[in-house]
Amino acid sequence: MTISFTDSQIKVLHSAQEISQRVIEIAQQINNDYKNLDNLVVVGVLKGAFIFTSDLIRALDMNCQVEFIRLSSYEGTKGSDEFRLYDLTLPSLKDKNILIVEDIVDSGRTAKFLLDFFKNQAGVNTVKLASLFDKPCRRLEELKDIKPDYCCFKVDDKFILGYGLDFDQKYRQLPYIGYVEGLF
Ligand code: IMP
Ligand code: MG
């Protein structure tokens, strides 16, 4: 059975305007931090970060290479930290400065996996993480030190959707970030 929500069940957490303002602020920090570095590679993590990535790169005032990767964790395994990478057609990352772009850092497992993965690529210069959301209350004890370098919003223990984030593969198209009370 698939679950759908009525419009009135979805409460707005951040409007489209608020998101766009924060994305510009984050882009300004990135512009500043990377102004003396060449070779920026923005790596968007599919699917959840596809809208954030495309808005973020358009607010950057520098050239960047754009790549996407897709990954999923193996579901159903207690405490699973095994990931499967899909669509991994990355070019050489030698001397590159990698900015991973995620939708949300929750338990921290995905972020940890990706940071380790890119730091282990031959010759990589720097690796940082930008995330639309951070949900620190859900971080695993052993991953407490995983923090996005750039983050638009913090969220408490809510399940959020819209602006690329899904619930059961739905609601990614919403231009705002919403949540449904009692879902989580
Ligand atoms: P992790 O637990 O930090 O590894 O996060 C795994 C993934 O769960 C994120 O990249 C999101 O795709 C998804 N996720 C976590 N919390 C939410 C949420 O509130 N809404 C939608 N997706 C979420
Ligand atoms: Mg994700």
PDB file of N, CA and C in Angstrom, residues 50-150:
ATOM      1  N   PHE A  50      19.313  16.492  -5.821  1.00  0.00           N
ATOM      2  CA  PHE A  50      19.406  16.989  -7.211  1.00  0.00           C
ATOM      3  C   PHE A  50      18.947  18.439  -7.351  1.00  0.00           C
ATOM      4  N   ILE A  51      17.938  18.840  -6.602  1.00  0.00           N
ATOM      5  CA  ILE A  51      17.468  20.234  -6.731  1.00  0.00           C
ATOM      6  C   ILE A  51      18.421  21.179  -5.999  1.00  0.00           C
ATOM      7  N   PHE A  52      18.817  20.797  -4.807  1.00  0.00           N
ATOM      8  CA  PHE A  52      19.765  21.612  -4.040  1.00  0.00           C
ATOM      9  C   PHE A  52      21.058  21.816  -4.836  1.00  0.00           C
ATOM     10  N   THR A  53      21.566  20.735  -5.445  1.00  0.00           N
ATOM     11  CA  THR A  53      22.809  20.846  -6.215  1.00  0.00           C
ATOM     12  C   THR A  53      22.645  21.833  -7.357  1.00  0.00           C
ATOM     13  N   SER A  54      21.529  21.743  -8.056  1.00  0.00           N
ATOM     14  CA  SER A  54      21.378  22.615  -9.231  1.00  0.00           C
ATOM     15  C   SER A  54      21.172  24.068  -8.827  1.00  0.00           C
ATOM     16  N   ASP A  55      20.520  24.319  -7.710  1.00  0.00           N
ATOM     17  CA  ASP A  55      20.388  25.710  -7.239  1.00  0.00           C
ATOM     18  C   ASP A  55      21.725  26.221  -6.701  1.00  0.00           C
ATOM     19  N   LEU A  56      22.426  25.356  -5.980  1.00  0.00           N
ATOM     20  CA  LEU A  56      23.696  25.777  -5.370  1.00  0.00           C
ATOM     21  C   LEU A  56      24.729  26.167  -6.440  1.00  0.00           C
ATOM     22  N   ILE A  57      24.891  25.339  -7.459  1.00  0.00           N
ATOM     23  CA  ILE A  57      25.932  25.654  -8.457  1.00  0.00           C
ATOM     24  C   ILE A  57      25.612  26.940  -9.213  1.00  0.00           C
ATOM     25  N   ARG A  58      24.320  27.246  -9.346  1.00  0.00           N
ATOM     26  CA  ARG A  58      23.964  28.475 -10.058  1.00  0.00           C
ATOM     27  C   ARG A  58      24.186  29.716  -9.207  1.00  0.00           C
ATOM     28  N   ALA A  59      24.420  29.515  -7.914  1.00  0.00           N
ATOM     29  CA  ALA A  59      24.724  30.650  -7.042  1.00  0.00           C
ATOM     30  C   ALA A  59      26.242  30.776  -6.797  1.00  0.00           C
ATOM     31  N   LEU A  60      27.023  29.887  -7.409  1.00  0.00           N
ATOM     32  CA  LEU A  60      28.481  29.984  -7.262  1.00  0.00           C
ATOM     33  C   LEU A  60      29.025  30.957  -8.299  1.00  0.00           C
ATOM     34  N   ASP A  61      30.074  31.663  -7.917  1.00  0.00           N
ATOM     35  CA  ASP A  61      30.629  32.609  -8.891  1.00  0.00           C
ATOM     36  C   ASP A  61      31.939  32.090  -9.480  1.00  0.00           C
ATOM     37  N   MET A  62      32.080  30.770  -9.497  1.00  0.00           N
ATOM     38  CA  MET A  62      33.295  30.180 -10.076  1.00  0.00           C
ATOM     39  C   MET A  62      32.911  28.972 -10.928  1.00  0.00           C
ATOM     40  N   ASN A  63      33.865  28.598 -11.732  1.00  0.00           N
ATOM     41  CA  ASN A  63      33.666  27.421 -12.551  1.00  0.00           C
ATOM     42  C   ASN A  63      33.747  26.170 -11.706  1.00  0.00           C
ATOM     43  N   CYS A  64      32.932  25.202 -12.010  1.00  0.00           N
ATOM     44  CA  CYS A  64      33.079  23.939 -11.306  1.00  0.00           C
ATOM     45  C   CYS A  64      32.661  22.807 -12.222  1.00  0.00           C
ATOM     46  N   GLN A  65      33.256  21.664 -11.947  1.00  0.00           N
ATOM     47  CA  GLN A  65      32.840  20.452 -12.649  1.00  0.00           C
ATOM     48  C   GLN A  65      31.696  19.872 -11.828  1.00  0.00           C
ATOM     49  N   VAL A  66      30.688  19.350 -12.476  1.00  0.00           N
ATOM     50  CA  VAL A  66      29.551  18.794 -11.744  1.00  0.00           C
ATOM     51  C   VAL A  66      29.428  17.304 -12.024  1.00  0.00           C
ATOM     52  N   GLU A  67      29.395  16.526 -10.975  1.00  0.00           N
ATOM     53  CA  GLU A  67      29.217  15.084 -11.094  1.00  0.00           C
ATOM     54  C   GLU A  67      28.065  14.658 -10.189  1.00  0.00           C
ATOM     55  N   PHE A  68      27.501  13.527 -10.500  1.00  0.00           N
ATOM     56  CA  PHE A  68      26.462  12.969  -9.622  1.00  0.00           C
ATOM     57  C   PHE A  68      26.811  11.528  -9.316  1.00  0.00           C
ATOM     58  N   ILE A  69      26.521  11.122  -8.090  1.00  0.00           N
ATOM     59  CA  ILE A  69      26.608   9.702  -7.776  1.00  0.00           C
ATOM     60  C   ILE A  69      25.279   9.303  -7.137  1.00  0.00           C
ATOM     61  N   ARG A  70      25.031   8.044  -7.188  1.00  0.00           N
ATOM     62  CA  ARG A  70      23.812   7.552  -6.545  1.00  0.00           C
ATOM     63  C   ARG A  70      24.225   6.418  -5.636  1.00  0.00           C
ATOM     64  N   LEU A  71      23.708   6.415  -4.453  1.00  0.00           N
ATOM     65  CA  LEU A  71      24.024   5.297  -3.579  1.00  0.00           C
ATOM     66  C   LEU A  71      22.836   4.966  -2.717  1.00  0.00           C
ATOM     67  N   SER A  72      22.832   3.740  -2.238  1.00  0.00           N
ATOM     68  CA  SER A  72      21.795   3.392  -1.280  1.00  0.00           C
ATOM     69  C   SER A  72      22.403   2.452  -0.256  1.00  0.00           C
ATOM     70  N   SER A  73      21.829   2.484   0.930  1.00  0.00           N
ATOM     71  CA  SER A  73      22.328   1.575   1.952  1.00  0.00           C
ATOM     72  C   SER A  73      21.543   0.280   1.843  1.00  0.00           C
ATOM     73  N   TYR A  74      22.149  -0.769   2.268  1.00  0.00           N
ATOM     74  CA  TYR A  74      21.423  -2.033   2.308  1.00  0.00           C
ATOM     75  C   TYR A  74      20.418  -1.934   3.438  1.00  0.00           C
ATOM     76  N   GLU A  75      19.144  -2.043   3.096  1.00  0.00           N
ATOM     77  CA  GLU A  75      18.083  -1.908   4.099  1.00  0.00           C
ATOM     78  C   GLU A  75      17.955  -3.203   4.900  1.00  0.00           C
ATOM     79  N   GLY A  76      17.373  -3.069   6.047  1.00  0.00           N
ATOM     80  CA  GLY A  76      16.950  -4.260   6.764  1.00  0.00           C
ATOM     81  C   GLY A  76      18.026  -4.898   7.633  1.00  0.00           C
ATOM     82  N   THR A  77      19.249  -4.485   7.452  1.00  0.00           N
ATOM     83  CA  THR A  77      20.303  -5.061   8.278  1.00  0.00           C
ATOM     84  C   THR A  77      20.473  -4.156   9.495  1.00  0.00           C
ATOM     85  N   LYS A  78      20.399  -4.732  10.622  1.00  0.00           N
ATOM     86  CA  LYS A  78      20.509  -3.928  11.839  1.00  0.00           C
ATOM     87  C   LYS A  78      21.859  -3.206  11.871  1.00  0.00           C
ATOM     88  N   GLY A  79      21.800  -1.903  12.033  1.00  0.00           N
ATOM     89  CA  GLY A  79      23.029  -1.114  12.114  1.00  0.00           C
ATOM     90  C   GLY A  79      23.856  -1.157  10.840  1.00  0.00           C
ATOM     91  N   SER A  80      23.167  -1.334   9.698  1.00  0.00           N
ATOM     92  CA  SER A  80      23.896  -1.473   8.437  1.00  0.00           C
ATOM     93  C   SER A  80      24.716  -0.237   8.110  1.00  0.00           C
ATOM     94  N   ASP A  81      25.972  -0.442   7.801  1.00  0.00           N
ATOM     95  CA  ASP A  81      26.733   0.681   7.271  1.00  0.00           C
ATOM     96  C   ASP A  81      27.394   0.271   5.963  1.00  0.00           C
ATOM     97  N   GLU A  82      26.721  -0.653   5.286  1.00  0.00           N
ATOM     98  CA  GLU A  82      27.200  -1.060   3.967  1.00  0.00           C
ATOM     99  C   GLU A  82      26.431  -0.280   2.921  1.00  0.00           C
ATOM    100  N   PHE A  83      27.160   0.234   1.951  1.00  0.00           N
ATOM    101  CA  PHE A  83      26.511   1.027   0.916  1.00  0.00           C
ATOM    102  C   PHE A  83      26.821   0.457  -0.455  1.00  0.00           C
ATOM    103  N   ARG A  84      25.896   0.714  -1.346  1.00  0.00           N
ATOM    104  CA  ARG A  84      26.095   0.313  -2.730  1.00  0.00           C
ATOM    105  C   ARG A  84      26.139   1.605  -3.548  1.00  0.00           C
ATOM    106  N   LEU A  85      27.166   1.745  -4.350  1.00  0.00           N
ATOM    107  CA  LEU A  85      27.278   2.927  -5.211  1.00  0.00           C
ATOM    108  C   LEU A  85      26.778   2.582  -6.609  1.00  0.00           C
ATOM    109  N   TYR A  86      25.942   3.439  -7.138  1.00  0.00           N
ATOM    110  CA  TYR A  86      25.438   3.267  -8.497  1.00  0.00           C
ATOM    111  C   TYR A  86      25.966   4.388  -9.370  1.00  0.00           C
ATOM    112  N   ASP A  87      25.904   4.205 -10.665  1.00  0.00           N
ATOM    113  CA  ASP A  87      26.180   5.280 -11.633  1.00  0.00           C
ATOM    114  C   ASP A  87      27.497   5.965 -11.323  1.00  0.00           C
ATOM    115  N   LEU A  88      28.464   5.183 -10.924  1.00  0.00           N
ATOM    116  CA  LEU A  88      29.729   5.783 -10.514  1.00  0.00           C
ATOM    117  C   LEU A  88      30.663   5.872 -11.713  1.00  0.00           C
ATOM    118  N   THR A  89      30.542   6.969 -12.431  1.00  0.00           N
ATOM    119  CA  THR A  89      31.385   7.154 -13.617  1.00  0.00           C
ATOM    120  C   THR A  89      32.246   8.386 -13.396  1.00  0.00           C
ATOM    121  N   LEU A  90      32.946   8.391 -12.266  1.00  0.00           N
ATOM    122  CA  LEU A  90      33.731   9.573 -11.935  1.00  0.00           C
ATOM    123  C   LEU A  90      35.044   9.586 -12.721  1.00  0.00           C
ATOM    124  N   PRO A  91      35.414  10.765 -13.223  1.00  0.00           N
ATOM    125  CA  PRO A  91      36.717  10.893 -13.886  1.00  0.00           C
ATOM    126  C   PRO A  91      37.824  10.923 -12.832  1.00  0.00           C
ATOM    127  N   SER A  92      39.052  11.051 -13.254  1.00  0.00           N
ATOM    128  CA  SER A  92      40.155  11.152 -12.291  1.00  0.00           C
ATOM    129  C   SER A  92      39.929  12.359 -11.375  1.00  0.00           C
ATOM    130  N   LEU A  93      40.160  12.163 -10.102  1.00  0.00           N
ATOM    131  CA  LEU A  93      39.936  13.259  -9.151  1.00  0.00           C
ATOM    132  C   LEU A  93      41.266  13.823  -8.641  1.00  0.00           C
ATOM    133  N   LYS A  94      42.327  13.523  -9.346  1.00  0.00           N
ATOM    134  CA  LYS A  94      43.655  13.996  -8.953  1.00  0.00           C
ATOM    135  C   LYS A  94      43.675  15.524  -8.903  1.00  0.00           C
ATOM    136  N   ASP A  95      44.162  16.063  -7.807  1.00  0.00           N
ATOM    137  CA  ASP A  95      44.288  17.512  -7.565  1.00  0.00           C
ATOM    138  C   ASP A  95      42.945  18.239  -7.458  1.00  0.00           C
ATOM    139  N   LYS A  96      41.866  17.500  -7.389  1.00  0.00           N
ATOM    140  CA  LYS A  96      40.551  18.149  -7.344  1.00  0.00           C
ATOM    141  C   LYS A  96      40.147  18.474  -5.906  1.00  0.00           C
ATOM    142  N   ASN A  97      39.311  19.506  -5.797  1.00  0.00           N
ATOM    143  CA  ASN A  97      38.697  19.866  -4.519  1.00  0.00           C
ATOM    144  C   ASN A  97      37.234  19.457  -4.597  1.00  0.00           C
ATOM    145  N   ILE A  98      36.909  18.441  -3.797  1.00  0.00           N
ATOM    146  CA  ILE A  98      35.583  17.814  -3.903  1.00  0.00           C
ATOM    147  C   ILE A  98      34.624  18.445  -2.903  1.00  0.00           C
ATOM    148  N   LEU A  99      33.484  18.860  -3.394  1.00  0.00           N
ATOM    149  CA  LEU A  99      32.408  19.303  -2.505  1.00  0.00           C
ATOM    150  C   LEU A  99      31.232  18.348  -2.705  1.00  0.00           C
ATOM    151  N   ILE A 100      31.021  17.488  -1.714  1.00  0.00           N
ATOM    152  CA  ILE A 100      29.897  16.551  -1.763  1.00  0.00           C
ATOM    153  C   ILE A 100      28.634  17.328  -1.392  1.00  0.00           C
ATOM    154  N   VAL A 101      27.572  17.144  -2.145  1.00  0.00           N
ATOM    155  CA  VAL A 101      26.318  17.854  -1.843  1.00  0.00           C
ATOM    156  C   VAL A 101      25.234  16.832  -1.513  1.00  0.00           C
ATOM    157  N   GLU A 102      24.800  16.867  -0.266  1.00  0.00           N
ATOM    158  CA  GLU A 102      23.818  15.908   0.253  1.00  0.00           C
ATOM    159  C   GLU A 102      22.504  16.616   0.587  1.00  0.00           C
ATOM    160  N   ASP A 103      21.445  15.841   0.692  1.00  0.00           N
ATOM    161  CA  ASP A 103      20.169  16.428   1.103  1.00  0.00           C
ATOM    162  C   ASP A 103      20.098  16.589   2.622  1.00  0.00           C
ATOM    163  N   ILE A 104      20.480  15.533   3.354  1.00  0.00           N
ATOM    164  CA  ILE A 104      20.338  15.600   4.807  1.00  0.00           C
ATOM    165  C   ILE A 104      21.328  14.636   5.471  1.00  0.00           C
ATOM    166  N   VAL A 105      21.920  15.075   6.552  1.00  0.00           N
ATOM    167  CA  VAL A 105      22.767  14.185   7.347  1.00  0.00           C
ATOM    168  C   VAL A 105      21.951  13.770   8.562  1.00  0.00           C
ATOM    169  N   ASP A 106      21.660  12.491   8.628  1.00  0.00           N
ATOM    170  CA  ASP A 106      20.753  11.952   9.630  1.00  0.00           C
ATOM    171  C   ASP A 106      21.585  11.103  10.606  1.00  0.00           C
ATOM    172  N   SER A 107      21.644   9.802  10.439  1.00  0.00           N
ATOM    173  CA  SER A 107      22.498   8.984  11.323  1.00  0.00           C
ATOM    174  C   SER A 107      23.975   9.343  11.115  1.00  0.00           C
ATOM    175  N   GLY A 108      24.289   9.853   9.926  1.00  0.00           N
ATOM    176  CA  GLY A 108      25.675  10.199   9.593  1.00  0.00           C
ATOM    177  C   GLY A 108      26.380   9.116   8.794  1.00  0.00           C
ATOM    178  N   ARG A 109      25.735   7.973   8.598  1.00  0.00           N
ATOM    179  CA  ARG A 109      26.401   6.855   7.915  1.00  0.00           C
ATOM    180  C   ARG A 109      26.729   7.179   6.458  1.00  0.00           C
ATOM    181  N   THR A 110      25.755   7.782   5.759  1.00  0.00           N
ATOM    182  CA  THR A 110      25.995   8.094   4.345  1.00  0.00           C
ATOM    183  C   THR A 110      27.133   9.103   4.213  1.00  0.00           C
ATOM    184  N   ALA A 111      27.076  10.142   5.039  1.00  0.00           N
ATOM    185  CA  ALA A 111      28.111  11.183   4.975  1.00  0.00           C
ATOM    186  C   ALA A 111      29.481  10.595   5.278  1.00  0.00           C
ATOM    187  N   LYS A 112      29.548   9.742   6.273  1.00  0.00           N
ATOM    188  CA  LYS A 112      30.828   9.120   6.656  1.00  0.00           C
ATOM    189  C   LYS A 112      31.363   8.272   5.493  1.00  0.00           C
ATOM    190  N   PHE A 113      30.469   7.490   4.904  1.00  0.00           N
ATOM    191  CA  PHE A 113      30.877   6.639   3.784  1.00  0.00           C
ATOM    192  C   PHE A 113      31.418   7.491   2.639  1.00  0.00           C
ATOM    193  N   LEU A 114      30.689   8.563   2.298  1.00  0.00           N
ATOM    194  CA  LEU A 114      31.090   9.383   1.153  1.00  0.00           C
ATOM    195  C   LEU A 114      32.378  10.149   1.427  1.00  0.00           C
ATOM    196  N   LEU A 115      32.507  10.691   2.637  1.00  0.00           N
ATOM    197  CA  LEU A 115      33.737  11.423   2.975  1.00  0.00           C
ATOM    198  C   LEU A 115      34.934  10.490   2.878  1.00  0.00           C
ATOM    199  N   ASP A 116      34.807   9.281   3.436  1.00  0.00           N
ATOM    200  CA  ASP A 116      35.907   8.302   3.365  1.00  0.00           C
ATOM    201  C   ASP A 116      36.189   7.904   1.918  1.00  0.00           C
ATOM    202  N   PHE A 117      35.110   7.665   1.172  1.00  0.00           N
ATOM    203  CA  PHE A 117      35.268   7.236  -0.218  1.00  0.00           C
ATOM    204  C   PHE A 117      36.073   8.265  -1.016  1.00  0.00           C
ATOM    205  N   PHE A 118      35.698   9.545  -0.899  1.00  0.00           N
ATOM    206  CA  PHE A 118      36.377  10.567  -1.711  1.00  0.00           C
ATOM    207  C   PHE A 118      37.778  10.876  -1.177  1.00  0.00           C
ATOM    208  N   LYS A 119      37.938  10.828   0.134  1.00  0.00           N
ATOM    209  CA  LYS A 119      39.282  11.074   0.682  1.00  0.00           C
ATOM    210  C   LYS A 119      40.260   9.986   0.237  1.00  0.00           C
ATOM    211  N   ASN A 120      39.734   8.801  -0.071  1.00  0.00           N
ATOM    212  CA  ASN A 120      40.599   7.694  -0.489  1.00  0.00           C
ATOM    213  C   ASN A 120      40.857   7.646  -1.994  1.00  0.00           C
ATOM    214  N   GLN A 121      40.293   8.578  -2.748  1.00  0.00           N
ATOM    215  CA  GLN A 121      40.554   8.594  -4.193  1.00  0.00           C
ATOM    216  C   GLN A 121      41.958   9.154  -4.443  1.00  0.00           C
ATOM    217  N   ALA A 122      42.638   8.550  -5.388  1.00  0.00           N
ATOM    218  CA  ALA A 122      44.046   8.903  -5.621  1.00  0.00           C
ATOM    219  C   ALA A 122      44.229  10.394  -5.925  1.00  0.00           C
ATOM    220  N   GLY A 123      45.100  11.028  -5.151  1.00  0.00           N
ATOM    221  CA  GLY A 123      45.540  12.392  -5.461  1.00  0.00           C
ATOM    222  C   GLY A 123      44.554  13.498  -5.166  1.00  0.00           C
ATOM    223  N   VAL A 124      43.429  13.194  -4.523  1.00  0.00           N
ATOM    224  CA  VAL A 124      42.430  14.225  -4.223  1.00  0.00           C
ATOM    225  C   VAL A 124      43.047  15.302  -3.323  1.00  0.00           C
ATOM    226  N   ASN A 125      42.708  16.536  -3.581  1.00  0.00           N
ATOM    227  CA  ASN A 125      43.271  17.625  -2.778  1.00  0.00           C
ATOM    228  C   ASN A 125      42.467  17.846  -1.487  1.00  0.00           C
ATOM    229  N   THR A 126      41.210  18.287  -1.609  1.00  0.00           N
ATOM    230  CA  THR A 126      40.383  18.487  -0.406  1.00  0.00           C
ATOM    231  C   THR A 126      39.005  17.845  -0.607  1.00  0.00           C
ATOM    232  N   VAL A 127      38.364  17.505   0.511  1.00  0.00           N
ATOM    233  CA  VAL A 127      37.002  16.958   0.461  1.00  0.00           C
ATOM    234  C   VAL A 127      36.163  17.638   1.535  1.00  0.00           C
ATOM    235  N   LYS A 128      35.063  18.253   1.132  1.00  0.00           N
ATOM    236  CA  LYS A 128      34.143  18.874   2.095  1.00  0.00           C
ATOM    237  C   LYS A 128      32.707  18.439   1.786  1.00  0.00           C
ATOM    238  N   LEU A 129      31.844  18.737   2.733  1.00  0.00           N
ATOM    239  CA  LEU A 129      30.447  18.311   2.622  1.00  0.00           C
ATOM    240  C   LEU A 129      29.503  19.499   2.817  1.00  0.00           C
ATOM    241  N   ALA A 130      28.608  19.674   1.842  1.00  0.00           N
ATOM    242  CA  ALA A 130      27.528  20.660   1.983  1.00  0.00           C
ATOM    243  C   ALA A 130      26.225  19.873   2.083  1.00  0.00           C
ATOM    244  N   SER A 131      25.413  20.195   3.070  1.00  0.00           N
ATOM    245  CA  SER A 131      24.144  19.487   3.195  1.00  0.00           C
ATOM    246  C   SER A 131      23.015  20.494   3.383  1.00  0.00           C
ATOM    247  N   LEU A 132      21.921  20.239   2.709  1.00  0.00           N
ATOM    248  CA  LEU A 132      20.762  21.121   2.851  1.00  0.00           C
ATOM    249  C   LEU A 132      20.283  21.108   4.303  1.00  0.00           C
ATOM    250  N   PHE A 133      20.235  19.918   4.890  1.00  0.00           N
ATOM    251  CA  PHE A 133      19.773  19.769   6.276  1.00  0.00           C
ATOM    252  C   PHE A 133      20.766  18.992   7.119  1.00  0.00           C
ATOM    253  N   ASP A 134      20.744  19.298   8.395  1.00  0.00           N
ATOM    254  CA  ASP A 134      21.452  18.493   9.383  1.00  0.00           C
ATOM    255  C   ASP A 134      20.438  18.143  10.475  1.00  0.00           C
ATOM    256  N   LYS A 135      20.407  16.861  10.831  1.00  0.00           N
ATOM    257  CA  LYS A 135      19.484  16.401  11.877  1.00  0.00           C
ATOM    258  C   LYS A 135      20.340  15.802  12.992  1.00  0.00           C
ATOM    259  N   PRO A 136      21.030  16.659  13.766  1.00  0.00           N
ATOM    260  CA  PRO A 136      22.046  16.164  14.711  1.00  0.00           C
ATOM    261  C   PRO A 136      21.489  15.255  15.804  1.00  0.00           C
ATOM    262  N   CYS A 137      20.209  15.405  16.143  1.00  0.00           N
ATOM    263  CA  CYS A 137      19.645  14.574  17.216  1.00  0.00           C
ATOM    264  C   CYS A 137      19.608  13.096  16.840  1.00  0.00           C
ATOM    265  N   ARG A 138      19.748  12.790  15.560  1.00  0.00           N
ATOM    266  CA  ARG A 138      19.681  11.397  15.108  1.00  0.00           C
ATOM    267  C   ARG A 138      21.061  10.780  14.859  1.00  0.00           C
ATOM    268  N   ARG A 139      22.100  11.580  15.104  1.00  0.00           N
ATOM    269  CA  ARG A 139      23.441  11.091  14.771  1.00  0.00           C
ATOM    270  C   ARG A 139      23.833   9.916  15.651  1.00  0.00           C
ATOM    271  N   LEU A 140      24.392   8.885  15.056  1.00  0.00           N
ATOM    272  CA  LEU A 140      24.904   7.765  15.837  1.00  0.00           C
ATOM    273  C   LEU A 140      26.015   8.261  16.749  1.00  0.00           C
ATOM    274  N   GLU A 141      26.072   7.664  17.933  1.00  0.00           N
ATOM    275  CA  GLU A 141      27.063   8.065  18.932  1.00  0.00           C
ATOM    276  C   GLU A 141      28.483   8.097  18.345  1.00  0.00           C
ATOM    277  N   GLU A 142      28.808   7.053  17.596  1.00  0.00           N
ATOM    278  CA  GLU A 142      30.188   6.959  17.074  1.00  0.00           C
ATOM    279  C   GLU A 142      30.431   7.875  15.875  1.00  0.00           C
ATOM    280  N   LEU A 143      29.360   8.544  15.397  1.00  0.00           N
ATOM    281  CA  LEU A 143      29.535   9.455  14.250  1.00  0.00           C
ATOM    282  C   LEU A 143      29.243  10.905  14.634  1.00  0.00           C
ATOM    283  N   LYS A 144      29.327  11.169  15.947  1.00  0.00           N
ATOM    284  CA  LYS A 144      29.018  12.519  16.451  1.00  0.00           C
ATOM    285  C   LYS A 144      29.904  13.598  15.825  1.00  0.00           C
ATOM    286  N   ASP A 145      31.094  13.205  15.390  1.00  0.00           N
ATOM    287  CA  ASP A 145      31.999  14.212  14.815  1.00  0.00           C
ATOM    288  C   ASP A 145      31.725  14.472  13.330  1.00  0.00           C
ATOM    289  N   ILE A 146      30.762  13.773  12.748  1.00  0.00           N
ATOM    290  CA  ILE A 146      30.405  14.027  11.345  1.00  0.00           C
ATOM    291  C   ILE A 146      29.485  15.249  11.294  1.00  0.00           C
ATOM    292  N   LYS A 147      29.991  16.323  10.690  1.00  0.00           N
ATOM    293  CA  LYS A 147      29.201  17.557  10.583  1.00  0.00           C
ATOM    294  C   LYS A 147      29.403  18.128   9.188  1.00  0.00           C
ATOM    295  N   PRO A 148      28.321  18.600   8.562  1.00  0.00           N
ATOM    296  CA  PRO A 148      28.518  19.232   7.262  1.00  0.00           C
ATOM    297  C   PRO A 148      29.365  20.505   7.408  1.00  0.00           C
ATOM    298  N   ASP A 149      30.226  20.767   6.431  1.00  0.00           N
ATOM    299  CA  ASP A 149      31.000  22.012   6.446  1.00  0.00           C
ATOM    300  C   ASP A 149      30.102  23.197   6.121  1.00  0.00           C
ATOM    301  N   TYR A 150      29.072  22.934   5.308  1.00  0.00           N
ATOM    302  CA  TYR A 150      28.089  23.960   4.947  1.00  0.00           C
ATOM    303  C   TYR A 150      26.717  23.341   5.119  1.00  0.00           C
TER     304      TYR A 150
END
